[in-house]
PDB file of C-alpha atoms in Angstrom:
ATOM      1  CA  MET A   1    -137.680  13.801-177.130  1.00 61.00           C
ATOM      2  CA  ARG A   2    -141.429  13.365-176.723  1.00 66.00           C
ATOM      3  CA  GLN A   3    -143.788  16.012-178.082  1.00 67.00           C
ATOM      4  CA  GLU A   4    -145.286  16.398-174.600  1.00 65.00           C
ATOM      5  CA  ASP A   5    -141.834  17.328-173.296  1.00 70.00           C
ATOM      6  CA  ILE A   6    -141.093  19.766-176.132  1.00 74.00           C
ATOM      7  CA  TRP A   7    -144.319  21.749-175.860  1.00 76.00           C
ATOM      8  CA  ASP A   8    -144.052  22.370-172.139  1.00 76.00           C
ATOM      9  CA  VAL A   9    -144.927  25.403-170.013  1.00 83.00           C
ATOM     10  CA  ASP A  10    -141.863  27.381-171.085  1.00 81.00           C
ATOM     11  CA  ALA A  11    -142.487  26.706-174.775  1.00 80.00           C
ATOM     12  CA  ALA A  12    -146.143  27.694-174.429  1.00 78.00           C
ATOM     13  CA  ARG A  13    -145.356  30.939-172.635  1.00 83.00           C
ATOM     14  CA  GLY A  14    -142.823  31.958-175.268  1.00 81.00           C
ATOM     15  CA  TYR A  15    -144.730  30.742-178.310  1.00 82.00           C
ATOM     16  CA  ASP A  16    -146.763  33.853-179.119  1.00 76.00           C
ATOM     17  CA  THR A  17    -144.836  36.675-180.797  1.00 86.00           C
ATOM     18  CA  PRO A  18    -147.576  39.187-181.652  1.00 84.00           C
ATOM     19  CA  GLY A  19    -146.915  41.083-184.858  1.00 88.00           C
ATOM     20  CA  VAL A  20    -143.649  39.353-185.775  1.00 84.00           C
ATOM     21  CA  GLY A  21    -142.471  35.973-187.066  1.00 84.00           C
ATOM     22  CA  MET A  22    -145.325  33.583-187.729  1.00 89.00           C
ATOM     23  CA  PHE A  23    -147.667  36.141-186.136  1.00 91.00           C
ATOM     24  CA  ALA A  24    -146.704  38.887-188.592  1.00 93.00           C
ATOM     25  CA  PRO A  25    -149.683  40.200-190.583  1.00 93.00           C
ATOM     26  CA  GLU A  26    -148.029  39.329-193.885  1.00 95.00           C
ATOM     27  CA  VAL A  27    -147.683  35.715-192.708  1.00 94.00           C
ATOM     28  CA  LEU A  28    -150.892  35.199-190.755  1.00 96.00           C
ATOM     29  CA  GLY A  29    -153.195  37.277-192.967  1.00 97.00           C
ATOM     30  CA  PRO A  30    -152.930  35.159-196.149  1.00 97.00           C
ATOM     31  CA  THR A  31    -153.158  31.964-194.069  1.00 98.00           C
ATOM     32  CA  VAL A  32    -156.458  32.960-192.487  1.00 98.00           C
ATOM     33  CA  GLU A  33    -157.789  34.389-195.758  1.00 97.00           C
ATOM     34  CA  ARG A  34    -157.198  31.163-197.672  1.00 98.00           C
ATOM     35  CA  LEU A  35    -158.575  28.904-194.935  1.00 98.00           C
ATOM     36  CA  ALA A  36    -161.684  31.059-194.562  1.00 98.00           C
ATOM     37  CA  GLU A  37    -162.263  30.763-198.287  1.00 98.00           C
ATOM     38  CA  LEU A  38    -161.897  26.974-198.188  1.00 98.00           C
ATOM     39  CA  ALA A  39    -164.180  26.633-195.149  1.00 98.00           C
ATOM     40  CA  ASP A  40    -166.835  28.826-196.767  1.00 95.00           C
ATOM     41  CA  GLY A  41    -168.482  29.521-193.404  1.00 93.00           C
ATOM     42  CA  ARG A  42    -168.791  25.854-192.460  1.00 97.00           C
ATOM     43  CA  ARG A  43    -167.117  24.004-189.582  1.00 98.00           C
ATOM     44  CA  ALA A  44    -163.326  23.661-189.555  1.00 98.00           C
ATOM     45  CA  LEU A  45    -161.049  21.480-187.450  1.00 98.00           C
ATOM     46  CA  GLU A  46    -157.436  22.393-186.677  1.00 98.00           C
ATOM     47  CA  PHE A  47    -155.043  19.594-185.823  1.00 98.00           C
ATOM     48  CA  ALA A  48    -152.488  20.809-183.241  1.00 97.00           C
ATOM     49  CA  VAL A  49    -154.343  24.065-182.584  1.00 98.00           C
ATOM     50  CA  GLY A  50    -151.621  25.268-180.189  1.00 96.00           C
ATOM     51  CA  THR A  51    -152.218  28.700-178.674  1.00 96.00           C
ATOM     52  CA  GLY A  52    -154.801  29.595-181.317  1.00 96.00           C
ATOM     53  CA  ARG A  53    -152.557  31.541-183.704  1.00 96.00           C
ATOM     54  CA  VAL A  54    -154.749  30.597-186.677  1.00 98.00           C
ATOM     55  CA  ALA A  55    -157.928  29.359-184.984  1.00 98.00           C
ATOM     56  CA  MET A  56    -158.740  32.626-183.250  1.00 96.00           C
ATOM     57  CA  PRO A  57    -158.599  34.980-186.264  1.00 96.00           C
ATOM     58  CA  LEU A  58    -160.379  32.330-188.328  1.00 97.00           C
ATOM     59  CA  ALA A  59    -163.182  32.169-185.746  1.00 97.00           C
ATOM     60  CA  GLU A  60    -163.348  35.962-185.822  1.00 96.00           C
ATOM     61  CA  ARG A  61    -163.994  35.641-189.552  1.00 95.00           C
ATOM     62  CA  GLY A  62    -167.155  33.683-188.739  1.00 96.00           C
ATOM     63  CA  VAL A  63    -165.761  30.167-189.259  1.00 98.00           C
ATOM     64  CA  PRO A  64    -166.720  27.770-186.437  1.00 98.00           C
ATOM     65  CA  VAL A  65    -163.357  26.272-185.420  1.00 98.00           C
ATOM     66  CA  THR A  66    -162.687  23.244-183.225  1.00 98.00           C
ATOM     67  CA  GLY A  67    -159.181  22.181-182.246  1.00 98.00           C
ATOM     68  CA  ILE A  68    -157.274  19.069-181.255  1.00 98.00           C
ATOM     69  CA  GLU A  69    -154.187  19.690-179.117  1.00 97.00           C
ATOM     70  CA  LEU A  70    -151.767  17.333-177.356  1.00 95.00           C
ATOM     71  CA  SER A  71    -150.055  19.905-175.117  1.00 94.00           C
ATOM     72  CA  ARG A  72    -152.009  21.072-172.078  1.00 94.00           C
ATOM     73  CA  PRO A  73    -149.671  24.071-171.526  1.00 94.00           C
ATOM     74  CA  MET A  74    -150.343  25.232-175.096  1.00 95.00           C
ATOM     75  CA  LEU A  75    -154.067  24.816-174.496  1.00 96.00           C
ATOM     76  CA  ASP A  76    -153.803  26.732-171.223  1.00 95.00           C
ATOM     77  CA  GLN A  77    -152.209  29.594-173.158  1.00 94.00           C
ATOM     78  CA  LEU A  78    -155.053  29.509-175.676  1.00 96.00           C
ATOM     79  CA  ARG A  79    -157.557  29.684-172.837  1.00 96.00           C
ATOM     80  CA  THR A  80    -156.122  33.032-171.726  1.00 95.00           C
ATOM     81  CA  LYS A  81    -157.405  34.399-175.054  1.00 93.00           C
ATOM     82  CA  ALA A  82    -160.502  32.357-175.935  1.00 94.00           C
ATOM     83  CA  ASP A  83    -162.924  30.238-173.924  1.00 95.00           C
ATOM     84  CA  GLU A  84    -164.283  26.789-174.754  1.00 96.00           C
ATOM     85  CA  ALA A  85    -167.366  28.225-176.412  1.00 95.00           C
ATOM     86  CA  THR A  86    -165.289  30.329-178.798  1.00 96.00           C
ATOM     87  CA  VAL A  87    -162.735  27.649-179.743  1.00 98.00           C
ATOM     88  CA  PRO A  88    -163.636  24.203-178.357  1.00 98.00           C
ATOM     89  CA  VAL A  89    -160.603  21.919-178.025  1.00 98.00           C
ATOM     90  CA  ILE A  90    -160.232  18.174-177.508  1.00 98.00           C
ATOM     91  CA  VAL A  91    -157.020  17.099-175.761  1.00 97.00           C
ATOM     92  CA  GLY A  92    -155.192  14.396-177.682  1.00 96.00           C
ATOM     93  CA  ASP A  93    -152.904  13.627-180.595  1.00 96.00           C
ATOM     94  CA  MET A  94    -153.759  14.509-184.185  1.00 97.00           C
ATOM     95  CA  ALA A  95    -153.273  10.970-185.517  1.00 97.00           C
ATOM     96  CA  THR A  96    -155.972   9.247-183.442  1.00 97.00           C
ATOM     97  CA  THR A  97    -158.104  11.724-181.470  1.00 98.00           C
ATOM     98  CA  VAL A  98    -161.666  12.217-182.691  1.00 97.00           C
ATOM     99  CA  ALA A  99    -163.592  15.473-182.389  1.00 98.00           C
ATOM    100  CA  PRO A 100    -167.398  15.352-182.299  1.00 97.00           C
ATOM    101  CA  GLY A 101    -169.360  16.140-185.444  1.00 95.00           C
ATOM    102  CA  GLU A 102    -168.360  16.548-189.079  1.00 96.00           C
ATOM    103  CA  PHE A 103    -166.327  19.251-190.770  1.00 98.00           C
ATOM    104  CA  SER A 104    -165.890  20.661-194.255  1.00 98.00           C
ATOM    105  CA  LEU A 105    -162.236  21.544-193.595  1.00 98.00           C
ATOM    106  CA  VAL A 106    -159.382  20.040-191.588  1.00 98.00           C
ATOM    107  CA  TYR A 107    -156.088  21.909-191.597  1.00 98.00           C
ATOM    108  CA  LEU A 108    -152.578  21.385-190.267  1.00 98.00           C
ATOM    109  CA  VAL A 109    -150.220  24.340-190.541  1.00 97.00           C
ATOM    110  CA  PHE A 110    -146.591  25.373-189.977  1.00 95.00           C
ATOM    111  CA  ASN A 111    -144.903  21.998-190.649  1.00 95.00           C
ATOM    112  CA  THR A 112    -146.700  20.292-187.774  1.00 95.00           C
ATOM    113  CA  ILE A 113    -147.365  16.961-189.507  1.00 97.00           C
ATOM    114  CA  SER A 114    -143.588  16.415-189.346  1.00 97.00           C
ATOM    115  CA  ASN A 115    -143.882  16.304-185.532  1.00 96.00           C
ATOM    116  CA  LEU A 116    -145.225  12.780-186.057  1.00 97.00           C
ATOM    117  CA  LEU A 117    -141.989  10.815-186.202  1.00 96.00           C
ATOM    118  CA  THR A 118    -143.018   7.694-188.129  1.00 97.00           C
ATOM    119  CA  GLN A 119    -144.555   7.143-191.535  1.00 97.00           C
ATOM    120  CA  ALA A 120    -147.324   5.073-189.936  1.00 98.00           C
ATOM    121  CA  GLU A 121    -148.327   7.961-187.657  1.00 97.00           C
ATOM    122  CA  GLN A 122    -148.338  10.391-190.566  1.00 98.00           C
ATOM    123  CA  VAL A 123    -150.570   8.085-192.625  1.00 98.00           C
ATOM    124  CA  ALA A 124    -152.837   7.733-189.581  1.00 98.00           C
ATOM    125  CA  CYS A 125    -153.066  11.527-189.458  1.00 98.00           C
ATOM    126  CA  PHE A 126    -154.404  11.590-193.018  1.00 98.00           C
ATOM    127  CA  ARG A 127    -156.927   8.899-192.173  1.00 98.00           C
ATOM    128  CA  ASN A 128    -157.976  10.799-189.076  1.00 98.00           C
ATOM    129  CA  ALA A 129    -158.574  13.894-191.194  1.00 98.00           C
ATOM    130  CA  ALA A 130    -160.693  11.867-193.631  1.00 98.00           C
ATOM    131  CA  ARG A 131    -162.658  10.439-190.701  1.00 98.00           C
ATOM    132  CA  HIS A 132    -163.791  13.942-189.716  1.00 98.00           C
ATOM    133  CA  LEU A 133    -164.694  15.286-193.153  1.00 98.00           C
ATOM    134  CA  THR A 134    -167.963  15.367-195.040  1.00 98.00           C
ATOM    135  CA  PRO A 135    -167.910  14.153-198.676  1.00 97.00           C
ATOM    136  CA  GLY A 136    -166.034  16.706-200.757  1.00 98.00           C
ATOM    137  CA  GLY A 137    -164.257  18.013-197.646  1.00 98.00           C
ATOM    138  CA  ARG A 138    -160.668  19.243-197.742  1.00 98.00           C
ATOM    139  CA  PHE A 139    -157.501  18.590-195.769  1.00 98.00           C
ATOM    140  CA  VAL A 140    -154.898  21.384-195.960  1.00 98.00           C
ATOM    141  CA  ILE A 141    -151.240  20.884-195.030  1.00 98.00           C
ATOM    142  CA  GLU A 142    -148.479  23.504-194.825  1.00 98.00           C
ATOM    143  CA  LEU A 143    -145.053  21.871-194.901  1.00 98.00           C
ATOM    144  CA  TRP A 144    -141.430  22.626-195.681  1.00 96.00           C
ATOM    145  CA  VAL A 145    -139.469  20.907-198.441  1.00 96.00           C
ATOM    146  CA  PRO A 146    -136.403  19.005-197.145  1.00 93.00           C
ATOM    147  CA  GLU A 147    -133.223  20.822-198.138  1.00 90.00           C
ATOM    148  CA  LEU A 148    -131.147  17.737-198.869  1.00 90.00           C
ATOM    149  CA  ARG A 149    -129.724  19.292-202.027  1.00 89.00           C
ATOM    150  CA  LYS A 150    -127.715  21.589-199.738  1.00 88.00           C
ATOM    151  CA  LEU A 151    -125.920  18.659-198.106  1.00 90.00           C
ATOM    152  CA  PRO A 152    -122.515  17.949-199.670  1.00 86.00           C
ATOM    153  CA  PRO A 153    -121.039  14.448-199.230  1.00 88.00           C
ATOM    154  CA  GLY A 154    -120.077  13.798-195.635  1.00 88.00           C
ATOM    155  CA  GLN A 155    -122.094  16.698-194.176  1.00 90.00           C
ATOM    156  CA  SER A 156    -125.285  16.196-192.181  1.00 93.00           C
ATOM    157  CA  ALA A 157    -126.357  19.751-191.268  1.00 93.00           C
ATOM    158  CA  THR A 158    -127.687  22.836-193.030  1.00 92.00           C
ATOM    159  CA  VAL A 159    -127.924  26.383-191.665  1.00 93.00           C
ATOM    160  CA  TRP A 160    -131.244  27.841-192.747  1.00 87.00           C
ATOM    161  CA  ARG A 161    -131.057  31.166-190.886  1.00 90.00           C
ATOM    162  CA  SER A 162    -128.192  33.203-189.476  1.00 94.00           C
ATOM    163  CA  GLU A 163    -128.849  36.530-187.754  1.00 91.00           C
ATOM    164  CA  SER A 164    -127.113  38.705-185.177  1.00 90.00           C
ATOM    165  CA  ASP A 165    -128.997  37.060-182.300  1.00 91.00           C
ATOM    166  CA  TYR A 166    -130.163  33.767-183.796  1.00 93.00           C
ATOM    167  CA  ILE A 167    -128.890  30.736-185.702  1.00 95.00           C
ATOM    168  CA  GLY A 168    -131.174  27.996-187.002  1.00 93.00           C
ATOM    169  CA  LEU A 169    -129.803  24.738-188.334  1.00 94.00           C
ATOM    170  CA  ASP A 170    -131.100  21.279-189.160  1.00 94.00           C
ATOM    171  CA  THR A 171    -129.229  18.006-188.683  1.00 96.00           C
ATOM    172  CA  TYR A 172    -130.346  15.171-190.973  1.00 95.00           C
ATOM    173  CA  ASP A 173    -130.417  11.410-190.584  1.00 95.00           C
ATOM    174  CA  VAL A 174    -131.105  10.564-194.226  1.00 93.00           C
ATOM    175  CA  LEU A 175    -131.129   6.811-193.561  1.00 93.00           C
ATOM    176  CA  HIS A 176    -134.159   7.084-191.270  1.00 95.00           C
ATOM    177  CA  GLN A 177    -135.677  10.252-192.769  1.00 96.00           C
ATOM    178  CA  GLN A 178    -135.314  12.148-189.509  1.00 96.00           C
ATOM    179  CA  VAL A 179    -134.232  15.738-188.865  1.00 96.00           C
ATOM    180  CA  VAL A 180    -133.637  17.719-185.685  1.00 96.00           C
ATOM    181  CA  SER A 181    -134.091  21.489-185.817  1.00 95.00           C
ATOM    182  CA  HIS A 182    -131.714  23.446-183.570  1.00 95.00           C
ATOM    183  CA  HIS A 183    -132.549  27.021-182.566  1.00 92.00           C
ATOM    184  CA  PHE A 184    -129.751  29.032-180.927  1.00 94.00           C
ATOM    185  CA  ARG A 185    -130.657  32.396-179.387  1.00 91.00           C
ATOM    186  CA  PHE A 186    -128.016  34.655-177.859  1.00 91.00           C
ATOM    187  CA  GLY A 187    -127.188  38.218-176.897  1.00 89.00           C
ATOM    188  CA  GLU A 188    -123.916  40.045-176.389  1.00 87.00           C
ATOM    189  CA  GLY A 189    -122.614  37.619-173.781  1.00 87.00           C
ATOM    190  CA  ARG A 190    -120.904  34.272-174.179  1.00 89.00           C
ATOM    191  CA  GLU A 191    -123.923  32.067-173.466  1.00 91.00           C
ATOM    192  CA  ALA A 192    -126.679  30.933-175.829  1.00 92.00           C
ATOM    193  CA  LYS A 193    -130.038  29.253-175.289  1.00 90.00           C
ATOM    194  CA  LEU A 194    -130.722  26.114-177.335  1.00 91.00           C
ATOM    195  CA  TYR A 195    -134.143  24.780-178.292  1.00 88.00           C
ATOM    196  CA  ARG A 196    -134.415  21.532-180.279  1.00 91.00           C
ATOM    197  CA  SER A 197    -137.289  19.719-181.965  1.00 92.00           C
ATOM    198  CA  PRO A 198    -137.309  16.361-183.826  1.00 94.00           C
ATOM    199  CA  HIS A 199    -139.191  15.813-187.078  1.00 96.00           C
ATOM    200  CA  ARG A 200    -139.753  13.260-189.809  1.00 97.00           C
ATOM    201  CA  TYR A 201    -139.356  15.007-193.138  1.00 97.00           C
ATOM    202  CA  ILE A 202    -141.693  14.198-196.030  1.00 97.00           C
ATOM    203  CA  TRP A 203    -141.264  14.800-199.738  1.00 96.00           C
ATOM    204  CA  PRO A 204    -144.368  16.145-201.542  1.00 97.00           C
ATOM    205  CA  ALA A 205    -144.656  12.927-203.559  1.00 97.00           C
ATOM    206  CA  GLU A 206    -144.710  10.813-200.386  1.00 98.00           C
ATOM    207  CA  LEU A 207    -147.310  13.152-198.903  1.00 98.00           C
ATOM    208  CA  ASP A 208    -149.485  12.628-201.992  1.00 98.00           C
ATOM    209  CA  LEU A 209    -149.253   8.865-201.576  1.00 98.00           C
ATOM    210  CA  MET A 210    -150.298   9.151-197.933  1.00 98.00           C
ATOM    211  CA  ALA A 211    -153.280  11.160-199.108  1.00 98.00           C
ATOM    212  CA  GLN A 212    -154.242   8.468-201.625  1.00 98.00           C
ATOM    213  CA  LEU A 213    -154.116   5.818-198.921  1.00 98.00           C
ATOM    214  CA  ALA A 214    -156.685   7.843-196.960  1.00 98.00           C
ATOM    215  CA  GLY A 215    -158.947   8.391-199.976  1.00 98.00           C
ATOM    216  CA  PHE A 216    -157.876  11.943-200.874  1.00 98.00           C
ATOM    217  CA  GLU A 217    -156.967  13.508-204.197  1.00 98.00           C
ATOM    218  CA  LEU A 218    -154.559  16.427-204.563  1.00 98.00           C
ATOM    219  CA  GLU A 219    -156.612  19.475-205.507  1.00 98.00           C
ATOM    220  CA  SER A 220    -153.878  22.128-205.525  1.00 98.00           C
ATOM    221  CA  ARG A 221    -150.335  22.849-204.406  1.00 98.00           C
ATOM    222  CA  HIS A 222    -148.753  26.288-204.083  1.00 98.00           C
ATOM    223  CA  ALA A 223    -145.512  27.590-202.630  1.00 98.00           C
ATOM    224  CA  ASP A 224    -147.349  29.698-200.047  1.00 97.00           C
ATOM    225  CA  TRP A 225    -150.764  30.799-198.839  1.00 98.00           C
ATOM    226  CA  ASP A 226    -150.822  33.576-201.440  1.00 96.00           C
ATOM    227  CA  ARG A 227    -151.056  30.881-204.165  1.00 97.00           C
ATOM    228  CA  SER A 228    -147.630  31.608-205.584  1.00 97.00           C
ATOM    229  CA  GLU A 229    -146.389  28.929-207.968  1.00 98.00           C
ATOM    230  CA  PHE A 230    -144.770  25.827-206.502  1.00 98.00           C
ATOM    231  CA  THR A 231    -141.461  25.193-208.262  1.00 97.00           C
ATOM    232  CA  VAL A 232    -138.319  23.125-207.864  1.00 95.00           C
ATOM    233  CA  GLU A 233    -136.832  26.008-205.846  1.00 95.00           C
ATOM    234  CA  SER A 234    -139.761  26.337-203.418  1.00 97.00           C
ATOM    235  CA  ARG A 235    -138.778  25.860-199.784  1.00 94.00           C
ATOM    236  CA  SER A 236    -142.317  25.042-198.618  1.00 97.00           C
ATOM    237  CA  HIS A 237    -145.755  24.256-199.934  1.00 98.00           C
ATOM    238  CA  VAL A 238    -149.447  24.512-199.098  1.00 98.00           C
ATOM    239  CA  SER A 239    -151.194  21.393-200.355  1.00 98.00           C
ATOM    240  CA  VAL A 240    -154.980  21.037-200.517  1.00 98.00           C
ATOM    241  CA  TYR A 241    -156.377  17.503-200.597  1.00 98.00           C
ATOM    242  CA  ARG A 242    -160.024  16.699-201.203  1.00 98.00           C
ATOM    243  CA  LEU A 243    -162.263  13.726-200.583  1.00 98.00           C
ATOM    244  CA  PRO A 244    -164.552  12.634-203.428  1.00 96.00           C
ATOM    245  CA  ALA A 245    -167.919  14.352-203.383  1.00 93.00           C
ATOM    246  CA  ALA A 246    -171.052  12.344-202.686  1.00 82.00           C
ATOM    247  CA  ASP A 247    -172.801  10.805-205.690  1.00 73.00           C
TER     248      ASP A 247
END
């Protein structure tokens, strides 16, 4: 499954869920608040900007935001809400595509670095972030923690959500550090709709090593955007990496 095939017209049209899910105020509000604080009014770059879920409210906060986006259908959906002057976007992948100018903040939210399916691509993503940043600039990543502790011997799948109209489960290939997320949506009938997406999962320690290879230092790590403590039980993390400041 290529990323271009996953984020197609149907995915783009159904991506926005105003007021609920990842668009819920209690989810989106702290995200934008923290990124605005880190940007401090200076230019920010979002890798995989998508339909502008974060970029648009961040721009409304006075932060000049540029995006990089691989999927043209996702970009087309963004353009129904914001023009090129409001949120300029360069079409391309987040590991190699270069946006013009320099930025004080690069950010990558909602597990999206795991869409890069090899370690080499993920390291390249860190280096691409460093390429765009001024000295002292920050790279922020939001990512889930692999739930391998839930896998008993001989089992390769975990159910991470089960509701009356939805089941979400992940199937793991622990040998190659790959996972496929399966999303089943159904009503009262016998049929269900399946959406799948492949990922390469990353432990926080491996992420920190990738950062070091690109010249970053870990500045902070929390369990969520509200700066709650990151613990052994945390299911996700928000990690802030920083380049050394100029002498």
